[in-house]
Tab-separated table of N, CA and C in Angstrom:
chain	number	residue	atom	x	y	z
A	18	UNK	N	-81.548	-35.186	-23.175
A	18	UNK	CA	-82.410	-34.870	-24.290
A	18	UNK	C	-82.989	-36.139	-24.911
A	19	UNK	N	-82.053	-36.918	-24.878
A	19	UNK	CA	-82.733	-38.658	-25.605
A	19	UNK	C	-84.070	-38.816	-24.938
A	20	UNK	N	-83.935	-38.833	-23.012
A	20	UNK	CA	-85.078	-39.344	-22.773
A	20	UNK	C	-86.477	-38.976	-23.019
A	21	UNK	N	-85.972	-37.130	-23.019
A	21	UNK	CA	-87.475	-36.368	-23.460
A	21	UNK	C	-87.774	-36.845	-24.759
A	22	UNK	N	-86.829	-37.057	-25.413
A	22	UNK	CA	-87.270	-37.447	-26.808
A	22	UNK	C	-88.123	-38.394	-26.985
A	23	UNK	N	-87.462	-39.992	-25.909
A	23	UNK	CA	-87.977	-40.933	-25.929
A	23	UNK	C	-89.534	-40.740	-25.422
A	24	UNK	N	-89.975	-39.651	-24.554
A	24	UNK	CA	-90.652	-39.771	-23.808
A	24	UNK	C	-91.974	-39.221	-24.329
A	25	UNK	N	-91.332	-37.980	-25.419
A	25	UNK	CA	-92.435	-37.429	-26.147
A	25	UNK	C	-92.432	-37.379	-27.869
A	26	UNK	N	-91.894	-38.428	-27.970
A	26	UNK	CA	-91.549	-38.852	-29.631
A	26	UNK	C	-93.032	-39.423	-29.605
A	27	UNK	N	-93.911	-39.936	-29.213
A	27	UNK	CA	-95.275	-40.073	-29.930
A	27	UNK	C	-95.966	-38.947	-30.159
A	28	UNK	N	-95.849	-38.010	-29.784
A	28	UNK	CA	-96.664	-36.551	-30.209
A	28	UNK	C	-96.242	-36.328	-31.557
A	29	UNK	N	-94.704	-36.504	-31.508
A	29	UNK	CA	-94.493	-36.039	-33.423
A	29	UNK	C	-95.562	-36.600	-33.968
A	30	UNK	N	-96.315	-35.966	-35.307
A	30	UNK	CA	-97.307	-36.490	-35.820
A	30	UNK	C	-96.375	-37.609	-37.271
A	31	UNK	N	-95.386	-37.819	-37.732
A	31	UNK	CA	-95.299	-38.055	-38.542
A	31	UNK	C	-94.907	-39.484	-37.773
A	32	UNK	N	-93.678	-39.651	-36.808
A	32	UNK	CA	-94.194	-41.261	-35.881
A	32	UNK	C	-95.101	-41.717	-35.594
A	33	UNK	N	-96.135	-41.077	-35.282
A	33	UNK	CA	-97.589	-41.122	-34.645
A	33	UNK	C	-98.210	-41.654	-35.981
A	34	UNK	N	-98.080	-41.419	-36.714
A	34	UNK	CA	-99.048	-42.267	-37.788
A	34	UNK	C	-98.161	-43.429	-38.627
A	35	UNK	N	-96.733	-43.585	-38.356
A	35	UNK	CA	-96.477	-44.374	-39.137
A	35	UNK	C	-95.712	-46.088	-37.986
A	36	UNK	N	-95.852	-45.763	-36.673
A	36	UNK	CA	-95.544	-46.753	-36.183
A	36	UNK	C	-96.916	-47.885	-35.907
A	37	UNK	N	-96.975	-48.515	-35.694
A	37	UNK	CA	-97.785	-49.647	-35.329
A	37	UNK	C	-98.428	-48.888	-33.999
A	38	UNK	N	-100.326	-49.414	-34.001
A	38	UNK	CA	-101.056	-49.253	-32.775
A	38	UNK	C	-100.802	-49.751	-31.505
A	39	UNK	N	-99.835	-51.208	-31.708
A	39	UNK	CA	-99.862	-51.864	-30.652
A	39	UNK	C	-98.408	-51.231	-29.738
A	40	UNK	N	-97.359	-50.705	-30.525
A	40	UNK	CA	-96.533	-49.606	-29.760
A	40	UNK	C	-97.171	-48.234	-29.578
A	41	UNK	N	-98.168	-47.955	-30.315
A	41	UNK	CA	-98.510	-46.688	-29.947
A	41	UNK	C	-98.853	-46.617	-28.638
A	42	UNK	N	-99.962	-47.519	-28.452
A	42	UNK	CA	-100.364	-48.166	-26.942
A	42	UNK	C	-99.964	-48.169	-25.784
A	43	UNK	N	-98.753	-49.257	-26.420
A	43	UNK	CA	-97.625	-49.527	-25.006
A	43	UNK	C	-96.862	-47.971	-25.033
A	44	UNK	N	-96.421	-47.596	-25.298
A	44	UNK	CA	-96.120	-45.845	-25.405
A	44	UNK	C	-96.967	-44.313	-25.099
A	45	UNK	N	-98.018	-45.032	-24.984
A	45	UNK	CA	-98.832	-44.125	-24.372
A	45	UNK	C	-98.996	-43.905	-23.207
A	46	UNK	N	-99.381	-45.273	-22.268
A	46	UNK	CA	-99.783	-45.821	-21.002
A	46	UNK	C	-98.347	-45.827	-20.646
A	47	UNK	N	-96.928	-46.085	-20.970
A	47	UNK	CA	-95.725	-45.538	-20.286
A	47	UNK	C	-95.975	-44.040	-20.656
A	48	UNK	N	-96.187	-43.280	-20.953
A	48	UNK	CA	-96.438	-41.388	-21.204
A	48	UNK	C	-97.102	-41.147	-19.831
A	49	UNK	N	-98.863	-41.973	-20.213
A	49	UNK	CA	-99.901	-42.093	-18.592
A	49	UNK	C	-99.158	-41.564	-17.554
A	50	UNK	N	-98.269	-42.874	-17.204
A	50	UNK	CA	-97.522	-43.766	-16.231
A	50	UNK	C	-96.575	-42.250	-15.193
A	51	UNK	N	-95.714	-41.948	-17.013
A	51	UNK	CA	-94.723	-40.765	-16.120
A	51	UNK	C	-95.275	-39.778	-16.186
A	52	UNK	N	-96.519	-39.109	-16.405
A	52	UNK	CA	-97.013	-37.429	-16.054
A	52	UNK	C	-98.521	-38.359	-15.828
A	53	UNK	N	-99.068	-38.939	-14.976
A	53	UNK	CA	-100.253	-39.173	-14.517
A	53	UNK	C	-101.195	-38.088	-13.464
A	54	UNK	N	-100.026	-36.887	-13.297
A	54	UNK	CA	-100.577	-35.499	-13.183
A	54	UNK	C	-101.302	-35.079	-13.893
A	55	UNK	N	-100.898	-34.807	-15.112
A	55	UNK	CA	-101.250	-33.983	-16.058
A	55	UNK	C	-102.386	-34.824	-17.060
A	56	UNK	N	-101.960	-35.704	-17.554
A	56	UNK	CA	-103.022	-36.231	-18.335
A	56	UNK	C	-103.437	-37.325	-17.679
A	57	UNK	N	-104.929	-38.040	-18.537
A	57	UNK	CA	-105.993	-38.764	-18.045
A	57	UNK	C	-105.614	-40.124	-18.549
A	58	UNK	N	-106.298	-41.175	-18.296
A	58	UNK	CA	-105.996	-42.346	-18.806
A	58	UNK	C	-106.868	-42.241	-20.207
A	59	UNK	N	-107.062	-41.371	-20.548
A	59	UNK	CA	-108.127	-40.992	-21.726
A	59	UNK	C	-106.676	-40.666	-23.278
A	60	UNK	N	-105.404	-40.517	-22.450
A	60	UNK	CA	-104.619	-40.158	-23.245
A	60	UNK	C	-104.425	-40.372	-24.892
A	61	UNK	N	-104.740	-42.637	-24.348
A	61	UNK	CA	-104.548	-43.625	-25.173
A	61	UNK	C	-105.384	-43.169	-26.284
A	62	UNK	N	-106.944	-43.363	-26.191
A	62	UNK	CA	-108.109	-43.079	-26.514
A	62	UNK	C	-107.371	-41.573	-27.857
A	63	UNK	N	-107.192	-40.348	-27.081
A	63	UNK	CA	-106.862	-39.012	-28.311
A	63	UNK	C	-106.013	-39.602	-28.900
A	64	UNK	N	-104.533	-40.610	-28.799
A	64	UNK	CA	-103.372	-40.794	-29.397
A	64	UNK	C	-104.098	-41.306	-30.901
A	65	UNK	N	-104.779	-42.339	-30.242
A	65	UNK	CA	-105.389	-43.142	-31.623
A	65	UNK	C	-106.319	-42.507	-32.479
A	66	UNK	N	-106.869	-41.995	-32.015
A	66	UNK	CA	-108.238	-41.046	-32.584
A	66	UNK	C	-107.198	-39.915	-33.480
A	67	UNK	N	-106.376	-39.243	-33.341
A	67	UNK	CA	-105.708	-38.279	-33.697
A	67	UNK	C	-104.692	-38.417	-34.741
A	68	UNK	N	-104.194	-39.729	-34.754
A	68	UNK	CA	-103.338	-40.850	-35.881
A	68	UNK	C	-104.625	-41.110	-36.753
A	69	UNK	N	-105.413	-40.812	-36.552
A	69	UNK	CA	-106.676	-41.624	-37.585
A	69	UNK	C	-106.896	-39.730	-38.035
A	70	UNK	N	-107.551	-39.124	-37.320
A	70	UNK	CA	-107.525	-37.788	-38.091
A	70	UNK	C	-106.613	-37.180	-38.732
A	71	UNK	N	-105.209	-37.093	-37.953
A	71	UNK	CA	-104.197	-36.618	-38.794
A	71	UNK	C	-103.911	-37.486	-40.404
A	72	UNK	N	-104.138	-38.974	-40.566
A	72	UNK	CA	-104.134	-39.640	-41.443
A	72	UNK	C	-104.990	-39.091	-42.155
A	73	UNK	N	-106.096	-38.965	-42.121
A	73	UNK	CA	-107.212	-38.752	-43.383
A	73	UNK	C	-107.357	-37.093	-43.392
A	74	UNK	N	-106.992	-36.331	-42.649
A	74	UNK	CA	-107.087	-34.786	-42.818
A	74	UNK	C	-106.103	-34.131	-43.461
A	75	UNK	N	-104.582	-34.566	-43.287
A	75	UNK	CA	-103.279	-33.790	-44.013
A	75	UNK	C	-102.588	-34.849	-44.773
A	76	UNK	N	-101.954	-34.214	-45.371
A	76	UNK	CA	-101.076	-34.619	-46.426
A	76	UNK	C	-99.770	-35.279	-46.187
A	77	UNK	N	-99.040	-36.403	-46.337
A	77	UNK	CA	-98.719	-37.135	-45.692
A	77	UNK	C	-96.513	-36.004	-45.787
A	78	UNK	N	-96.846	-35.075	-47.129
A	78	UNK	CA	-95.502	-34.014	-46.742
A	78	UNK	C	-95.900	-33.511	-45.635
A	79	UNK	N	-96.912	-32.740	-45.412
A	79	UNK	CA	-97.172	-31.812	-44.418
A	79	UNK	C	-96.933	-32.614	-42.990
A	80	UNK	N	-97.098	-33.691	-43.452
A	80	UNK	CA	-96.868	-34.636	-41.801
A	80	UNK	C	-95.680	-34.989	-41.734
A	81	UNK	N	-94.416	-35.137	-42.406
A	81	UNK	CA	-92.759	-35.156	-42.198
A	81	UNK	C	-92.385	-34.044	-42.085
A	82	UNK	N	-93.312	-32.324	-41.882
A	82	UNK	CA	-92.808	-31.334	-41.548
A	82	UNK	C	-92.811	-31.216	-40.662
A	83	UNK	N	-94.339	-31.602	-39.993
A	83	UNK	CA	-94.737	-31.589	-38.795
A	83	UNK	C	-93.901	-31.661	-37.004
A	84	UNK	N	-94.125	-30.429	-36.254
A	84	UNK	CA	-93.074	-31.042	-35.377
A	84	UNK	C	-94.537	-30.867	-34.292
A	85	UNK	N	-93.887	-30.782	-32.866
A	85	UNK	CA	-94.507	-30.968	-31.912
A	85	UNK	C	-95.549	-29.553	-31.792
A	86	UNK	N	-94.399	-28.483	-31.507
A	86	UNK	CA	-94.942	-26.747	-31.962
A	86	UNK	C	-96.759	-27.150	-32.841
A	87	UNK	N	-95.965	-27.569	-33.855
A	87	UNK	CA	-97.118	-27.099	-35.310
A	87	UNK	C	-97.967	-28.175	-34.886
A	88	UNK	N	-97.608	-29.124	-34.380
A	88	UNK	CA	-99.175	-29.783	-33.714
A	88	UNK	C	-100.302	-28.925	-32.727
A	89	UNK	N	-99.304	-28.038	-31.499
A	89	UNK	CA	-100.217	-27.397	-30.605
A	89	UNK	C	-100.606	-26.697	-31.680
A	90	UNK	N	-100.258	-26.373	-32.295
A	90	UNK	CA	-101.075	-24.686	-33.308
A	90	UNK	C	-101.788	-25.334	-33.997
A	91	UNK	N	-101.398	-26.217	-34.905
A	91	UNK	CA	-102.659	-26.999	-35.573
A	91	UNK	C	-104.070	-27.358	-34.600
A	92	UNK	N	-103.641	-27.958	-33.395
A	92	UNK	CA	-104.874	-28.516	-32.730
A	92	UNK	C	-105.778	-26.878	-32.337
A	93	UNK	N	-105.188	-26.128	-32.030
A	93	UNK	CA	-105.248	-24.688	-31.907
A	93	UNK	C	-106.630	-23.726	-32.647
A	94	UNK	N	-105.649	-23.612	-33.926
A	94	UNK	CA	-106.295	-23.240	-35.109
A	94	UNK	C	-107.520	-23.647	-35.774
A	95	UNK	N	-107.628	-25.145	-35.144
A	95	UNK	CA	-108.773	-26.054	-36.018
A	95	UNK	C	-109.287	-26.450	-34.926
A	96	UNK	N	-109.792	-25.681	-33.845
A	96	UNK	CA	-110.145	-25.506	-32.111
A	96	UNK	C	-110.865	-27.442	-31.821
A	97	UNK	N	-109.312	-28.203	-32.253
A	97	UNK	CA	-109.105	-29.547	-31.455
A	97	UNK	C	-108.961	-29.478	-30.365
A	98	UNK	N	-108.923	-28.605	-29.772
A	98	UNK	CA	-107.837	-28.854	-27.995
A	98	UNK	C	-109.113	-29.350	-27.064
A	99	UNK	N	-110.128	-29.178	-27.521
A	99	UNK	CA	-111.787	-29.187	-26.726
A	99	UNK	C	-111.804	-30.929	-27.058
A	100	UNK	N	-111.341	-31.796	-28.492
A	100	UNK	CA	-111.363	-32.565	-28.267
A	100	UNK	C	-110.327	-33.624	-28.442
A	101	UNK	N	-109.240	-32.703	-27.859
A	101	UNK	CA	-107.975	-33.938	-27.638
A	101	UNK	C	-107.205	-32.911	-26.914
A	102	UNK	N	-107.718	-32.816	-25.468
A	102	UNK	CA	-106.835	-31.976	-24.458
A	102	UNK	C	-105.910	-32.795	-23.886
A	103	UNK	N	-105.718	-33.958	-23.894
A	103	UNK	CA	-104.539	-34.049	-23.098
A	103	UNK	C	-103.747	-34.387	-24.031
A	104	UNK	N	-103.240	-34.411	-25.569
A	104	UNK	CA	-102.347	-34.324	-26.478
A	104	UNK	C	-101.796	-32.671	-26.202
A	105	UNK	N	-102.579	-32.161	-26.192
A	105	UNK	CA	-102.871	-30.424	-26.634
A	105	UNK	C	-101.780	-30.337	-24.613
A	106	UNK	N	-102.561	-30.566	-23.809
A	106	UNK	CA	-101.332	-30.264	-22.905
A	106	UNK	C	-100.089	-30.959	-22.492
A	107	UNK	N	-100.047	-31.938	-23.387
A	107	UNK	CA	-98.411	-33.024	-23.520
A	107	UNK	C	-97.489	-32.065	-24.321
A	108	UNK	N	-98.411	-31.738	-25.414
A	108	UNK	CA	-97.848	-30.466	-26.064
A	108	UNK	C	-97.001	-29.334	-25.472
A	109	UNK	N	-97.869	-28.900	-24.683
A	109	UNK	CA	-97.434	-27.982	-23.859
A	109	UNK	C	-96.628	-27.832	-22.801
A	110	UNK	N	-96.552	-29.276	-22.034
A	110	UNK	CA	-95.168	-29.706	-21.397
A	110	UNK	C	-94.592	-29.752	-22.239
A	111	UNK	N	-93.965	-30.302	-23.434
A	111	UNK	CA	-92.756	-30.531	-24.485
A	111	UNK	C	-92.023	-29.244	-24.258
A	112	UNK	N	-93.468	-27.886	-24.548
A	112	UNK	CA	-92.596	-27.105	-25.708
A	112	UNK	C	-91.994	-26.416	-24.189
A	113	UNK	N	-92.476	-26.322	-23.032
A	113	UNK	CA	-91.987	-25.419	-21.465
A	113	UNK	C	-90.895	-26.192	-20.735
A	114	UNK	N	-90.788	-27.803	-21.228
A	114	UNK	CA	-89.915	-28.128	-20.465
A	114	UNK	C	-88.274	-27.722	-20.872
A	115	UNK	N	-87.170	-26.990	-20.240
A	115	UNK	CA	-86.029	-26.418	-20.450
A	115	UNK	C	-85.256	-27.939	-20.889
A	116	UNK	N	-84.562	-27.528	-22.337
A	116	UNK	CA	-83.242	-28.709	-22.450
A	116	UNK	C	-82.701	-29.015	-21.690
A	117	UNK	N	-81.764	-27.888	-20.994
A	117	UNK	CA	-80.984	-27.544	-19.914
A	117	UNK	C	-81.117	-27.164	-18.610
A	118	UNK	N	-80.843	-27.297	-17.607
A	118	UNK	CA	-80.928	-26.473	-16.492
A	118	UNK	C	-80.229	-25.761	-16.188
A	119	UNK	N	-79.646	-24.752	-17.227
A	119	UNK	CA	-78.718	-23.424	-17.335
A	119	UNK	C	-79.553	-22.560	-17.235
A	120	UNK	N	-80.761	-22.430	-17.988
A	120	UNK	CA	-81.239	-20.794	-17.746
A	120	UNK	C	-81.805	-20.916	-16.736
A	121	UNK	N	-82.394	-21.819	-15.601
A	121	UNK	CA	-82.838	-21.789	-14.400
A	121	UNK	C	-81.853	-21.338	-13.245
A	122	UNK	N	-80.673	-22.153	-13.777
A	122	UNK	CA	-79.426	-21.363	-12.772
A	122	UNK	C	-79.216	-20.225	-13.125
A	123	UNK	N	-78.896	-20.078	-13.971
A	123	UNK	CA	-78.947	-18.349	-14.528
A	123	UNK	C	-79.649	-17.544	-13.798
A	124	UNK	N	-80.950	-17.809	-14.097
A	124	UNK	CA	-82.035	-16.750	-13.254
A	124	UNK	C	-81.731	-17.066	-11.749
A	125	UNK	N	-81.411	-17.946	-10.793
A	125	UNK	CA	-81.237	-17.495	-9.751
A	125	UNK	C	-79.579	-16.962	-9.526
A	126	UNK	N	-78.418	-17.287	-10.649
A	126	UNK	CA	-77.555	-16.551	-10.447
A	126	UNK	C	-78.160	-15.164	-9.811
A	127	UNK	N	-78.542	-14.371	-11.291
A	127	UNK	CA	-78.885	-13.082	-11.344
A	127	UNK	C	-79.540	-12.516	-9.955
A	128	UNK	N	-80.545	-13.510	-9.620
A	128	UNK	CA	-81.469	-13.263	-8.641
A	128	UNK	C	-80.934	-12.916	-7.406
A	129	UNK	N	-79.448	-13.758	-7.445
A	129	UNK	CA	-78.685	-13.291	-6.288
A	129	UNK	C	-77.569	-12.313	-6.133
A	130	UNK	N	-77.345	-11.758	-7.551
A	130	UNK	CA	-76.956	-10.539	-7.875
A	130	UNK	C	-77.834	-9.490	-7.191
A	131	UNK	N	-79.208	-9.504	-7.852
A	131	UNK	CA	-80.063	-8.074	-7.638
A	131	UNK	C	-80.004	-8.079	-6.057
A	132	UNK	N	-80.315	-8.954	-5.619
A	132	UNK	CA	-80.810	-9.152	-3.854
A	132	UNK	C	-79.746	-8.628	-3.275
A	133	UNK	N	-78.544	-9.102	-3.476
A	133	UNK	CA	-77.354	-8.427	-2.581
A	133	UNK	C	-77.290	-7.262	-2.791
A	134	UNK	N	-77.121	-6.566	-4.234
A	134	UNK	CA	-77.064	-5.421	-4.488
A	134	UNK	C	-77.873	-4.341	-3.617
A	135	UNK	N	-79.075	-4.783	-3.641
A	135	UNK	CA	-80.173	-4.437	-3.054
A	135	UNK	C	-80.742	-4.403	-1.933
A	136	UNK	N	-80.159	-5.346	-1.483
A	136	UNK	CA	-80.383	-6.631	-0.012
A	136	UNK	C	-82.006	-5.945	0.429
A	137	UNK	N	-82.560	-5.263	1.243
A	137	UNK	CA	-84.019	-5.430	1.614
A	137	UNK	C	-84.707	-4.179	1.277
A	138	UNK	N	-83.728	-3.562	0.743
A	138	UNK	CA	-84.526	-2.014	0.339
A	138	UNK	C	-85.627	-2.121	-0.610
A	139	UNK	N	-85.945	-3.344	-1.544
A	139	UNK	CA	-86.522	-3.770	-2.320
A	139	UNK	C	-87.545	-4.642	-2.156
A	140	UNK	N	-89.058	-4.095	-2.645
A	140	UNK	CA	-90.291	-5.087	-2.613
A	140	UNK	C	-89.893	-5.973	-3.439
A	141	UNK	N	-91.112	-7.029	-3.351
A	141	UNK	CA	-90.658	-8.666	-4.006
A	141	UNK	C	-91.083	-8.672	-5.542
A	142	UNK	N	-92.456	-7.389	-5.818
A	142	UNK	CA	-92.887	-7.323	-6.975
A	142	UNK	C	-91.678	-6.566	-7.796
A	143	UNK	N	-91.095	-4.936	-6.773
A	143	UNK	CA	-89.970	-5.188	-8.223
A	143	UNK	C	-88.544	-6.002	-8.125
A	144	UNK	N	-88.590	-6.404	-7.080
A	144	UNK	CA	-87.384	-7.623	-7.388
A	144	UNK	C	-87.726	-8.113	-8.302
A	145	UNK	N	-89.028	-8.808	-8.564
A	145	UNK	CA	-89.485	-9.704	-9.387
A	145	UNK	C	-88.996	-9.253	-11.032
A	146	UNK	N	-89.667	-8.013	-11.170
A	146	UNK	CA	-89.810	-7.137	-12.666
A	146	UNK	C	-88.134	-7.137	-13.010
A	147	UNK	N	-87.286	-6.589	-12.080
A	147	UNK	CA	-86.289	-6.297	-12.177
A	147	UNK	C	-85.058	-7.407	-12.317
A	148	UNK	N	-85.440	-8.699	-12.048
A	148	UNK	CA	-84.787	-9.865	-12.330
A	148	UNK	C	-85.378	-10.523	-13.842
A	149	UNK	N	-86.443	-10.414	-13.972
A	149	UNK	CA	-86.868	-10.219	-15.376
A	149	UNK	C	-86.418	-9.723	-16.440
A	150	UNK	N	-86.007	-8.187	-15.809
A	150	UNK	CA	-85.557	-7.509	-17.080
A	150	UNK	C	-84.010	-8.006	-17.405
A	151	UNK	N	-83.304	-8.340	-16.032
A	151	UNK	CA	-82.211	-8.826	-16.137
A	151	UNK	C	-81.869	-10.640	-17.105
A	152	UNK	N	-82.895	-10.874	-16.770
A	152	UNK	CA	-82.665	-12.405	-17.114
A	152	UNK	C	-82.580	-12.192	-18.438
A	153	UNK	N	-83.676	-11.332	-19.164
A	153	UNK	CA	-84.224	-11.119	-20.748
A	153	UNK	C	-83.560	-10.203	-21.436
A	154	UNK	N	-81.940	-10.445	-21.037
A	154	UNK	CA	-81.490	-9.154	-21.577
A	154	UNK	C	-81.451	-8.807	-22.758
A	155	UNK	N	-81.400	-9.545	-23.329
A	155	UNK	CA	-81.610	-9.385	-24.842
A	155	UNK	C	-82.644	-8.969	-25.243
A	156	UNK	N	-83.896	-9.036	-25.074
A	156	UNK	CA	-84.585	-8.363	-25.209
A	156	UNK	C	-84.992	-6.867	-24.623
A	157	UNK	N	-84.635	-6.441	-23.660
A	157	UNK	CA	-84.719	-5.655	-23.112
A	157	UNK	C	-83.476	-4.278	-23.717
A	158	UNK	N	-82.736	-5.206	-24.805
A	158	UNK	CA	-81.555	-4.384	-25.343
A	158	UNK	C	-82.262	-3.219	-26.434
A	159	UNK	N	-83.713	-4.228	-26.801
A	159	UNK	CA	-84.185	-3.552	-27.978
A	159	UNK	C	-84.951	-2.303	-27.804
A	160	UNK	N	-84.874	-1.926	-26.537
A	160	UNK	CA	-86.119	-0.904	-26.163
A	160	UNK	C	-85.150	0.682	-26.327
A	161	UNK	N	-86.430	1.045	-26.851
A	161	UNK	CA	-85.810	2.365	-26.663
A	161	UNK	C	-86.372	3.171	-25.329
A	162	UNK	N	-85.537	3.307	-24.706
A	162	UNK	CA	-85.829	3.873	-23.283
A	162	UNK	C	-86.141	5.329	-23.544
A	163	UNK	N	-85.355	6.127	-23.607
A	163	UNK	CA	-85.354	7.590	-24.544
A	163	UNK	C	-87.229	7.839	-24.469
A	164	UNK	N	-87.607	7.315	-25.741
A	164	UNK	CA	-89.060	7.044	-26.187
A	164	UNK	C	-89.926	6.473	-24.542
A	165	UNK	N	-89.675	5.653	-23.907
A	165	UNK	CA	-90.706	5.345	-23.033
A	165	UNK	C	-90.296	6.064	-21.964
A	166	UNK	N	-89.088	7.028	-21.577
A	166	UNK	CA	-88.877	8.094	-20.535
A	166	UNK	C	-90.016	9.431	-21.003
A	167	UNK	N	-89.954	9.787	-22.282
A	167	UNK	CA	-90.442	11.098	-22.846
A	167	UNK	C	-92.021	10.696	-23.174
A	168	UNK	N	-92.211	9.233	-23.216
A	168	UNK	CA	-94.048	9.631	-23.137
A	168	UNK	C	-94.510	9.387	-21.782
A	169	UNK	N	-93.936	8.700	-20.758
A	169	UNK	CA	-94.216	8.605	-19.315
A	169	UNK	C	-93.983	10.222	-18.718
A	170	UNK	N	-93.370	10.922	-19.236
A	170	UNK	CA	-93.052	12.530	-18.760
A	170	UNK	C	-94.158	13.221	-19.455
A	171	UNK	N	-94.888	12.491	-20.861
A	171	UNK	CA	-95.699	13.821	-21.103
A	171	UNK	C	-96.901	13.512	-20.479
A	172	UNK	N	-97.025	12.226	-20.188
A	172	UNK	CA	-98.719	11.623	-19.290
A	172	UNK	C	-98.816	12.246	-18.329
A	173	UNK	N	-97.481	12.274	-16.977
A	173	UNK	CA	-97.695	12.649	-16.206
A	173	UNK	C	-97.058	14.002	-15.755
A	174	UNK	N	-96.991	14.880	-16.641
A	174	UNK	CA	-96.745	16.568	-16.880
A	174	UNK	C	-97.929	17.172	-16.046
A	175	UNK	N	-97.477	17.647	-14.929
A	175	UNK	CA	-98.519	18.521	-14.318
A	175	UNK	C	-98.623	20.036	-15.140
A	176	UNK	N	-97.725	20.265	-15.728
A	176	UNK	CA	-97.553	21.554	-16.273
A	176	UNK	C	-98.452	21.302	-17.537
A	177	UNK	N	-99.378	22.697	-18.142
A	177	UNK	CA	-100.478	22.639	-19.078
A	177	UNK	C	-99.703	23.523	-20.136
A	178	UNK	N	-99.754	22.902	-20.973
A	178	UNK	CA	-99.073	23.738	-22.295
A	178	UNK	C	-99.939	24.597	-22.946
A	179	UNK	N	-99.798	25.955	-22.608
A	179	UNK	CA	-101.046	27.064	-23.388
A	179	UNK	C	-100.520	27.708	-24.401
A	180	UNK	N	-99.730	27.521	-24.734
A	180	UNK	CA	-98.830	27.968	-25.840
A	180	UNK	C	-99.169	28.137	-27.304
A	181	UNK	N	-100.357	26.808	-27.293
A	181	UNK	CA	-100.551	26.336	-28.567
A	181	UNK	C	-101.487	26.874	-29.378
């Protein structure tokens, strides 16, 4: 966790405006360096530009609240992402990259639960759905099944109710 930290502690907006340009810099072009996939050498260029807007646009509380999240939504909301996309998708690695690599094992635990269970009687789309529902169990706790059995039965009711 340190290193992601280390790695994406210039996005916080409240470091981002209060460290020096000339580390912002050298901290950027090492950012470049390790995802030169994803973002442009243009990176440097939004870091600074964006320490200068965030400075003169918000309030310097609102910027010690500030986390990485409320930056994508800020840039979001105030449709920045058109002109500081590769902050806006550093962003977006931060918030997708897993702490851990537990829930990845997890999901292929499970994955190798359903499959055996199942072994080939099963297409890949609902393997897919069905390792889903498994992975998300918690969410999937909240549904009322009851309710989505009895309106899927009245859609597809061949029988016509004349009763009425």
């Amino acid at each position: 966790m340190q290193v992601i930290n280390d790695n994406f502690g210039i996005l916080i907006p409240n470091t981002m405006t209060t460290i020096s340009e000339e580390k912002l810099i050298g901290s950027s072009y090492d950012f470049i360096n390790k995802y030169r996939d994803d973002v442009s050498s243009d990176f440097t260029r939004q870091i600074l530009s964006l320490k200068n807007f965030l400075k003169t646009n918000l309030k310097s509380e609102n910027l010690k609240k500030m986390t990485i999240q409320n930056l994508a939504e800020y840039l979001i909301s105030n449709d920045l992402t058109i002109i500081f996309p590769d902050i806006f998708t550093s962003c977006c690695i931060f918030m997708t990259i897993p702490v851990t690599s537990a829930s990845a094992e997890r999901s292929f635990s499970k994955l190798k639960l359903i499959k055996n269970y199942l072994r080939n009687t099963i297409s890949q789309d609902r393997l897919n759905n069905i390792a889903v529902l498994n992975i998300e169990r918690l969410n999937t706790s909240r549904i009322d099944v009851d309710t989505i059995i009895d309106k899927f039965a009245n859609v597809k009711a061949r029988k016509k109710n004349f009763l009425k």
